[in-house]
């Protein structure tokens, strides 16, 4: 409904009233009692009433304010209408004046008075009906809606039936419908449930308003029943509106009379109800709180504030449990309200751990009715604090105590069963809210760590060679995959000068970040030593020297280091506890496994004594496999390991494969083997393939 | 993961730890705490019986290295026995036999403790 249309409708209503007024004025002077015109006049009035009812309904629905205020406004409005009625009766023509004695101008005034009263009282009646309709329909049920419809139908029928254009005067209709309407009004007046939901303050106002409305209703009933010329003028304007006003006044009297009595009886329980409602809304807010993203401090502050509201406590504080790695626990005050942190600490000391243990063991709300005279809290008397009652609510998440909420009141026996119930359910919500907040912060932290790990992974990838050298007689192929973000596997191919190449493959014990750090350290050590150590054994001995003592005790590094002489085809290798190298020649493979000890496991002398070198003289077509145990220890669904035999078999059948193809074949075989089982270890593989020198003078020279 | 169990028994001042199952990074802590308990109780003569040990990873091997120094400093030792050939291979690859006494049989290890103490 736009503002324009409302204005237009109001204008139309005013116009209709004016037309009725003009017609009545004319009729007072000239005889113009044409039946058609009379019916039209009645119809106009009915239309105005209906339009007014509808507009008022819209206006009242627009603002959903409290019922008490609504009644207040209605009371003031009806007071105005009654005042006008009283004034007209007082200043109008005296009682007993005959219509016939009136001067023509008096009869015009009479018509004006009748119309004014009709508009004002009719408007007040419509307003009353609309207001009462909405009050009765508060928290509606089917039957209350039905009752309202019945009442409105009866009222409408009664009012319409009393119109002079209908030949019902003296028939059964009015004597039947008037009592029925009153009966329906009585039925309606039993709908007073809205009173329960008023606050104490609102109830006080309602008491006043209801009483006044009751009086006004009664006054209206009495006043318009007068045999007074003004009332007769009103009836002449419209009998229907007269009946409407009369019936509404009856309804108002009955309904507000009942409302007054109900409110009066509800007064003693108002406070309790109000408290219940505030508990309810606090719990409701808390439930909302649990789903909100709050930082921890705001959350615990809000929680203590709500706890205070919920039970009307003087002081509230919240302790959370902090569990030490060794299993012991301590509590920490995270929020306090209307009690200083110093006071809380004093109280905590005075209560001692025995009280805390009591709450922990009770696993339910602990109530102390008289703190200074209770054995459990007698320490409070000594420090002269918290005289009165104390309630402590353990916060338990998944059967584990996460904290304790304390609330204190200044009077003894300050908490009743309701407080206990509400605080205990409050405690559950608080627990959830705190747990949620913690989970969120934990998941944010995890996300951050995940990002860091991805950075670490990228950096670690950069420590591995990005490409492998392709030499005239040797081709390489390499691959390294880690099972977690960062791994402990390492390989490198280093050009040593004078046609010599260093090949290193290693594995740091353990996994994760520590392994990744050691791997970086090993790379640095191998890289720098490879420049100065000509023999692989020497390199390993010195690498061990560097690592022994600097690694964690339980950590060690296995490494195989080989030096390939591209001119002679000699491959000298030494093994520090690492997987044996597989040497494939023709259709067979063998394990090259010189003695050796893992890096970092023993002092230099022991290590040096335990480590030996081995030389492989490569022939064209030879393949060498360097790898980590992730390859040989890959497991299938039944837990069986891939093992050396399968690896050697593939190497044996790979005579005509390139280094790349051999690598791919091995990786594919391991993956197929472990299909379905999760990879549990890092896998690194370096393949060296040795071939005959390319066609040239030297190629025809037979090998010695 | 398959189970891992550490069982501990004592006879004549020698403490035998029996390992069963799959010793890897996840289960290594069980063995660690077993060693830690013995060392806290000043028990340094330890035999680890690996008869039912089915697998050992590098993290598992690390546990032995973490405690051997403390134990030897106190005139004790950790001797390993009854390994399956597969498990022995893992120890061997890393060079453990150079640093640890490994015996076929638990009684043999216990006897060695007796010899060394009479020898001292």
Tab-separated table of N, CA and C in Angstrom, chain A residues 192-278:
chain	number	residue	atom	x	y	z
A	192	UNK	N	-5.647	-13.956	27.502
A	192	UNK	CA	-4.845	-12.909	28.146
A	192	UNK	C	-3.379	-13.345	28.256
A	193	UNK	N	-2.965	-14.295	27.436
A	193	UNK	CA	-1.622	-14.867	27.635
A	193	UNK	C	-0.496	-13.852	27.432
A	194	UNK	N	-0.783	-12.789	26.694
A	194	UNK	CA	0.270	-11.795	26.453
A	194	UNK	C	0.782	-11.188	27.745
A	195	UNK	N	-0.053	-11.175	28.771
A	195	UNK	CA	0.348	-10.554	30.046
A	195	UNK	C	1.586	-11.249	30.606
A	196	UNK	N	1.616	-12.575	30.433
A	196	UNK	CA	2.724	-13.356	30.982
A	196	UNK	C	4.058	-12.853	30.462
A	197	UNK	N	4.068	-12.435	29.206
A	197	UNK	CA	5.350	-12.106	28.579
A	197	UNK	C	5.793	-10.672	28.826
A	198	UNK	N	4.974	-9.922	29.550
A	198	UNK	CA	5.352	-8.534	29.812
A	198	UNK	C	6.429	-8.493	30.894
A	199	UNK	N	7.256	-7.492	30.790
A	199	UNK	CA	8.226	-7.313	31.869
A	199	UNK	C	7.483	-6.710	33.061
A	200	UNK	N	8.151	-6.702	34.168
A	200	UNK	CA	7.546	-6.199	35.392
A	200	UNK	C	7.051	-4.762	35.213
A	201	UNK	N	7.923	-3.990	34.617
A	201	UNK	CA	7.618	-2.587	34.360
A	201	UNK	C	6.392	-2.456	33.450
A	202	UNK	N	6.404	-3.249	32.393
A	202	UNK	CA	5.274	-3.210	31.453
A	202	UNK	C	3.980	-3.638	32.143
A	203	UNK	N	4.120	-4.574	33.048
A	203	UNK	CA	2.919	-5.039	33.750
A	203	UNK	C	2.322	-3.907	34.583
A	204	UNK	N	3.207	-3.131	35.200
A	204	UNK	CA	2.720	-2.004	35.996
A	204	UNK	C	1.918	-1.037	35.125
A	205	UNK	N	2.490	-0.706	33.975
A	205	UNK	CA	1.791	0.194	33.061
A	205	UNK	C	0.480	-0.421	32.607
A	206	UNK	N	0.552	-1.705	32.257
A	206	UNK	CA	-0.634	-2.381	31.756
A	206	UNK	C	-1.756	-2.335	32.779
A	207	UNK	N	-1.363	-2.495	34.043
A	207	UNK	CA	-2.340	-2.446	35.118
A	207	UNK	C	-3.110	-1.129	35.058
A	208	UNK	N	-2.368	-0.047	34.878
A	208	UNK	CA	-2.985	1.288	34.827
A	208	UNK	C	-3.851	1.435	33.577
A	209	UNK	N	-3.261	1.097	32.441
A	209	UNK	CA	-3.974	1.278	31.175
A	209	UNK	C	-5.231	0.428	31.134
A	210	UNK	N	-5.095	-0.828	31.590
A	210	UNK	CA	-6.240	-1.731	31.519
A	210	UNK	C	-7.360	-1.197	32.391
A	211	UNK	N	-6.991	-0.666	33.541
A	211	UNK	CA	-8.013	-0.128	34.438
A	211	UNK	C	-8.716	1.058	33.778
A	212	UNK	N	-7.917	1.968	33.201
A	212	UNK	CA	-8.501	3.131	32.539
A	212	UNK	C	-9.370	2.707	31.368
A	213	UNK	N	-8.889	1.771	30.573
A	213	UNK	CA	-9.660	1.323	29.410
A	213	UNK	C	-10.972	0.700	29.862
A	214	UNK	N	-10.867	-0.044	30.967
A	214	UNK	CA	-12.093	-0.646	31.520
A	214	UNK	C	-13.086	0.446	31.896
A	215	UNK	N	-12.567	1.489	32.578
A	215	UNK	CA	-13.434	2.602	32.992
A	215	UNK	C	-14.027	3.316	31.788
A	216	UNK	N	-13.180	3.594	30.802
A	216	UNK	CA	-13.654	4.301	29.610
A	216	UNK	C	-14.725	3.490	28.900
A	217	UNK	N	-14.486	2.197	28.831
A	217	UNK	CA	-15.463	1.330	28.178
A	217	UNK	C	-16.799	1.423	28.884
A	218	UNK	N	-16.711	1.289	30.210
A	218	UNK	CA	-17.927	1.319	31.018
A	218	UNK	C	-18.639	2.675	30.869
A	219	UNK	N	-17.831	3.738	30.917
A	219	UNK	CA	-18.356	5.095	30.797
A	219	UNK	C	-19.061	5.265	29.456
A	220	UNK	N	-18.425	4.764	28.410
A	220	UNK	CA	-19.021	4.877	27.081
A	220	UNK	C	-20.357	4.155	27.040
A	221	UNK	N	-20.362	2.940	27.589
A	221	UNK	CA	-21.615	2.175	27.579
A	221	UNK	C	-22.707	2.984	28.261
A	222	UNK	N	-22.362	3.558	29.426
A	222	UNK	CA	-23.361	4.308	30.194
A	222	UNK	C	-23.784	5.572	29.438
A	223	UNK	N	-22.780	6.324	28.940
A	223	UNK	CA	-23.072	7.606	28.294
A	223	UNK	C	-23.925	7.443	27.055
A	224	UNK	N	-23.598	6.493	26.205
A	224	UNK	CA	-24.360	6.426	24.941
A	224	UNK	C	-25.711	5.743	25.138
A	225	UNK	N	-25.933	5.250	26.352
A	225	UNK	CA	-27.264	4.684	26.612
A	225	UNK	C	-28.242	5.785	27.039
A	226	UNK	N	-27.691	7.030	27.218
A	226	UNK	CA	-28.526	8.140	27.671
A	226	UNK	C	-29.601	8.493	26.634
A	227	UNK	N	-30.714	8.915	27.143
A	227	UNK	CA	-31.769	9.403	26.247
A	227	UNK	C	-31.551	10.906	26.074
A	228	UNK	N	-30.496	11.254	25.415
A	228	UNK	CA	-30.052	12.637	25.297
A	228	UNK	C	-30.116	13.039	23.833
A	229	UNK	N	-30.476	14.277	23.530
A	229	UNK	CA	-30.589	14.672	22.113
A	229	UNK	C	-29.316	14.390	21.323
A	230	UNK	N	-28.173	14.617	21.945
A	230	UNK	CA	-26.919	14.403	21.211
A	230	UNK	C	-26.781	12.935	20.825
A	231	UNK	N	-27.154	12.067	21.743
A	231	UNK	CA	-27.066	10.626	21.445
A	231	UNK	C	-28.054	10.273	20.340
A	232	UNK	N	-29.213	10.932	20.411
A	232	UNK	CA	-30.205	10.657	19.364
A	232	UNK	C	-29.687	11.156	18.020
A	233	UNK	N	-29.029	12.312	18.043
A	233	UNK	CA	-28.414	12.822	16.803
A	233	UNK	C	-27.389	11.815	16.263
A	234	UNK	N	-26.615	11.266	17.193
A	234	UNK	CA	-25.628	10.245	16.821
A	234	UNK	C	-26.319	9.046	16.176
A	235	UNK	N	-27.415	8.610	16.836
A	235	UNK	CA	-28.141	7.452	16.279
A	235	UNK	C	-28.737	7.783	14.924
A	236	UNK	N	-29.144	9.060	14.779
A	236	UNK	CA	-29.726	9.440	13.488
A	236	UNK	C	-28.663	9.441	12.402
A	237	UNK	N	-27.453	9.800	12.794
A	237	UNK	CA	-26.366	9.742	11.796
A	237	UNK	C	-26.180	8.297	11.336
A	238	UNK	N	-26.007	7.399	12.288
A	238	UNK	CA	-25.913	5.988	11.881
A	238	UNK	C	-26.184	5.090	13.072
A	239	UNK	N	-27.224	4.344	12.976
A	239	UNK	CA	-27.520	3.384	14.057
A	239	UNK	C	-26.464	2.285	14.085
A	240	UNK	N	-25.978	1.927	12.920
A	240	UNK	CA	-24.982	0.851	12.848
A	240	UNK	C	-23.721	1.235	13.615
A	241	UNK	N	-23.267	2.475	13.377
A	241	UNK	CA	-22.054	2.909	14.079
A	241	UNK	C	-22.335	3.007	15.565
A	242	UNK	N	-23.532	3.427	15.891
A	242	UNK	CA	-23.905	3.507	17.308
A	242	UNK	C	-23.781	2.133	17.960
A	243	UNK	N	-24.349	1.140	17.290
A	243	UNK	CA	-24.280	-0.231	17.831
A	243	UNK	C	-22.822	-0.701	17.880
A	244	UNK	N	-22.071	-0.370	16.838
A	244	UNK	CA	-20.652	-0.761	16.779
A	244	UNK	C	-19.913	-0.192	17.990
A	245	UNK	N	-20.160	1.112	18.250
A	245	UNK	CA	-19.485	1.773	19.374
A	245	UNK	C	-19.934	1.125	20.682
A	246	UNK	N	-21.225	0.899	20.788
A	246	UNK	CA	-21.758	0.321	22.014
A	246	UNK	C	-21.140	-1.054	22.278
A	247	UNK	N	-21.144	-1.899	21.240
A	247	UNK	CA	-20.625	-3.255	21.418
A	247	UNK	C	-19.115	-3.243	21.694
A	248	UNK	N	-18.433	-2.337	21.011
A	248	UNK	CA	-16.999	-2.245	21.247
A	248	UNK	C	-16.721	-1.800	22.676
A	249	UNK	N	-17.541	-0.874	23.159
A	249	UNK	CA	-17.366	-0.417	24.532
A	249	UNK	C	-17.602	-1.575	25.499
A	250	UNK	N	-18.590	-2.400	25.173
A	250	UNK	CA	-18.842	-3.585	26.018
A	250	UNK	C	-17.632	-4.506	25.994
A	251	UNK	N	-17.144	-4.757	24.774
A	251	UNK	CA	-15.976	-5.632	24.633
A	251	UNK	C	-14.790	-5.064	25.421
A	252	UNK	N	-14.573	-3.767	25.267
A	252	UNK	CA	-13.448	-3.107	25.927
A	252	UNK	C	-13.592	-3.248	27.439
A	253	UNK	N	-14.831	-3.040	27.941
A	253	UNK	CA	-15.069	-3.152	29.381
A	253	UNK	C	-14.731	-4.555	29.873
A	254	UNK	N	-15.274	-5.543	29.151
A	254	UNK	CA	-15.064	-6.923	29.588
A	254	UNK	C	-13.588	-7.301	29.467
A	255	UNK	N	-13.028	-7.018	28.289
A	255	UNK	CA	-11.664	-7.482	28.040
A	255	UNK	C	-10.673	-6.822	28.982
A	256	UNK	N	-10.779	-5.500	29.105
A	256	UNK	CA	-9.781	-4.820	29.935
A	256	UNK	C	-10.031	-5.044	31.412
A	257	UNK	N	-11.315	-5.293	31.762
A	257	UNK	CA	-11.584	-5.687	33.148
A	257	UNK	C	-10.847	-6.964	33.481
A	258	UNK	N	-10.955	-7.939	32.566
A	258	UNK	CA	-10.263	-9.211	32.743
A	258	UNK	C	-8.751	-8.997	32.746
A	259	UNK	N	-8.291	-8.157	31.821
A	259	UNK	CA	-6.862	-7.918	31.710
A	259	UNK	C	-6.323	-7.314	32.998
A	260	UNK	N	-7.105	-6.406	33.570
A	260	UNK	CA	-6.678	-5.764	34.810
A	260	UNK	C	-6.499	-6.814	35.908
A	261	UNK	N	-7.505	-7.666	36.018
A	261	UNK	CA	-7.439	-8.691	37.077
A	261	UNK	C	-6.276	-9.652	36.816
A	262	UNK	N	-6.158	-10.081	35.558
A	262	UNK	CA	-5.068	-11.014	35.226
A	262	UNK	C	-3.720	-10.404	35.541
A	263	UNK	N	-3.539	-9.166	35.113
A	263	UNK	CA	-2.242	-8.511	35.339
A	263	UNK	C	-1.968	-8.422	36.829
A	264	UNK	N	-3.023	-8.078	37.559
A	264	UNK	CA	-2.871	-7.963	39.013
A	264	UNK	C	-2.375	-9.284	39.583
A	265	UNK	N	-2.960	-10.382	39.125
A	265	UNK	CA	-2.553	-11.690	39.648
A	265	UNK	C	-1.180	-12.101	39.157
A	266	UNK	N	-0.788	-11.530	38.013
A	266	UNK	CA	0.530	-11.890	37.490
A	266	UNK	C	1.652	-11.081	38.118
A	267	UNK	N	1.285	-10.013	38.799
A	267	UNK	CA	2.327	-9.153	39.363
A	267	UNK	C	3.341	-9.906	40.241
A	268	UNK	N	2.875	-10.734	41.175
A	268	UNK	CA	3.859	-11.388	42.066
A	268	UNK	C	4.861	-12.254	41.321
A	269	UNK	N	4.470	-12.844	40.194
A	269	UNK	CA	5.376	-13.742	39.491
A	269	UNK	C	6.183	-13.008	38.422
A	270	UNK	N	5.914	-11.715	38.302
A	270	UNK	CA	6.554	-10.966	37.212
A	270	UNK	C	8.066	-11.077	37.267
A	271	UNK	N	8.616	-10.947	38.481
A	271	UNK	CA	10.067	-10.938	38.617
A	271	UNK	C	10.655	-12.276	38.187
A	272	UNK	N	10.023	-13.356	38.647
A	272	UNK	CA	10.497	-14.695	38.298
A	272	UNK	C	10.460	-14.882	36.792
A	273	UNK	N	9.348	-14.461	36.235
A	273	UNK	CA	9.225	-14.649	34.803
A	273	UNK	C	10.296	-13.864	34.058
A	274	UNK	N	10.495	-12.640	34.531
A	274	UNK	CA	11.487	-11.798	33.897
A	274	UNK	C	12.867	-12.450	33.951
A	275	UNK	N	13.174	-13.045	35.098
A	275	UNK	CA	14.480	-13.678	35.241
A	275	UNK	C	14.606	-14.869	34.298
A	276	UNK	N	13.549	-15.657	34.261
A	276	UNK	CA	13.543	-16.827	33.368
A	276	UNK	C	13.809	-16.375	31.939
A	277	UNK	N	13.145	-15.264	31.619
A	277	UNK	CA	13.287	-14.802	30.253
A	277	UNK	C	14.716	-14.329	29.982
A	278	UNK	N	15.301	-13.688	30.972
A	278	UNK	CA	16.670	-13.214	30.739
A	278	UNK	C	17.635	-14.394	30.687
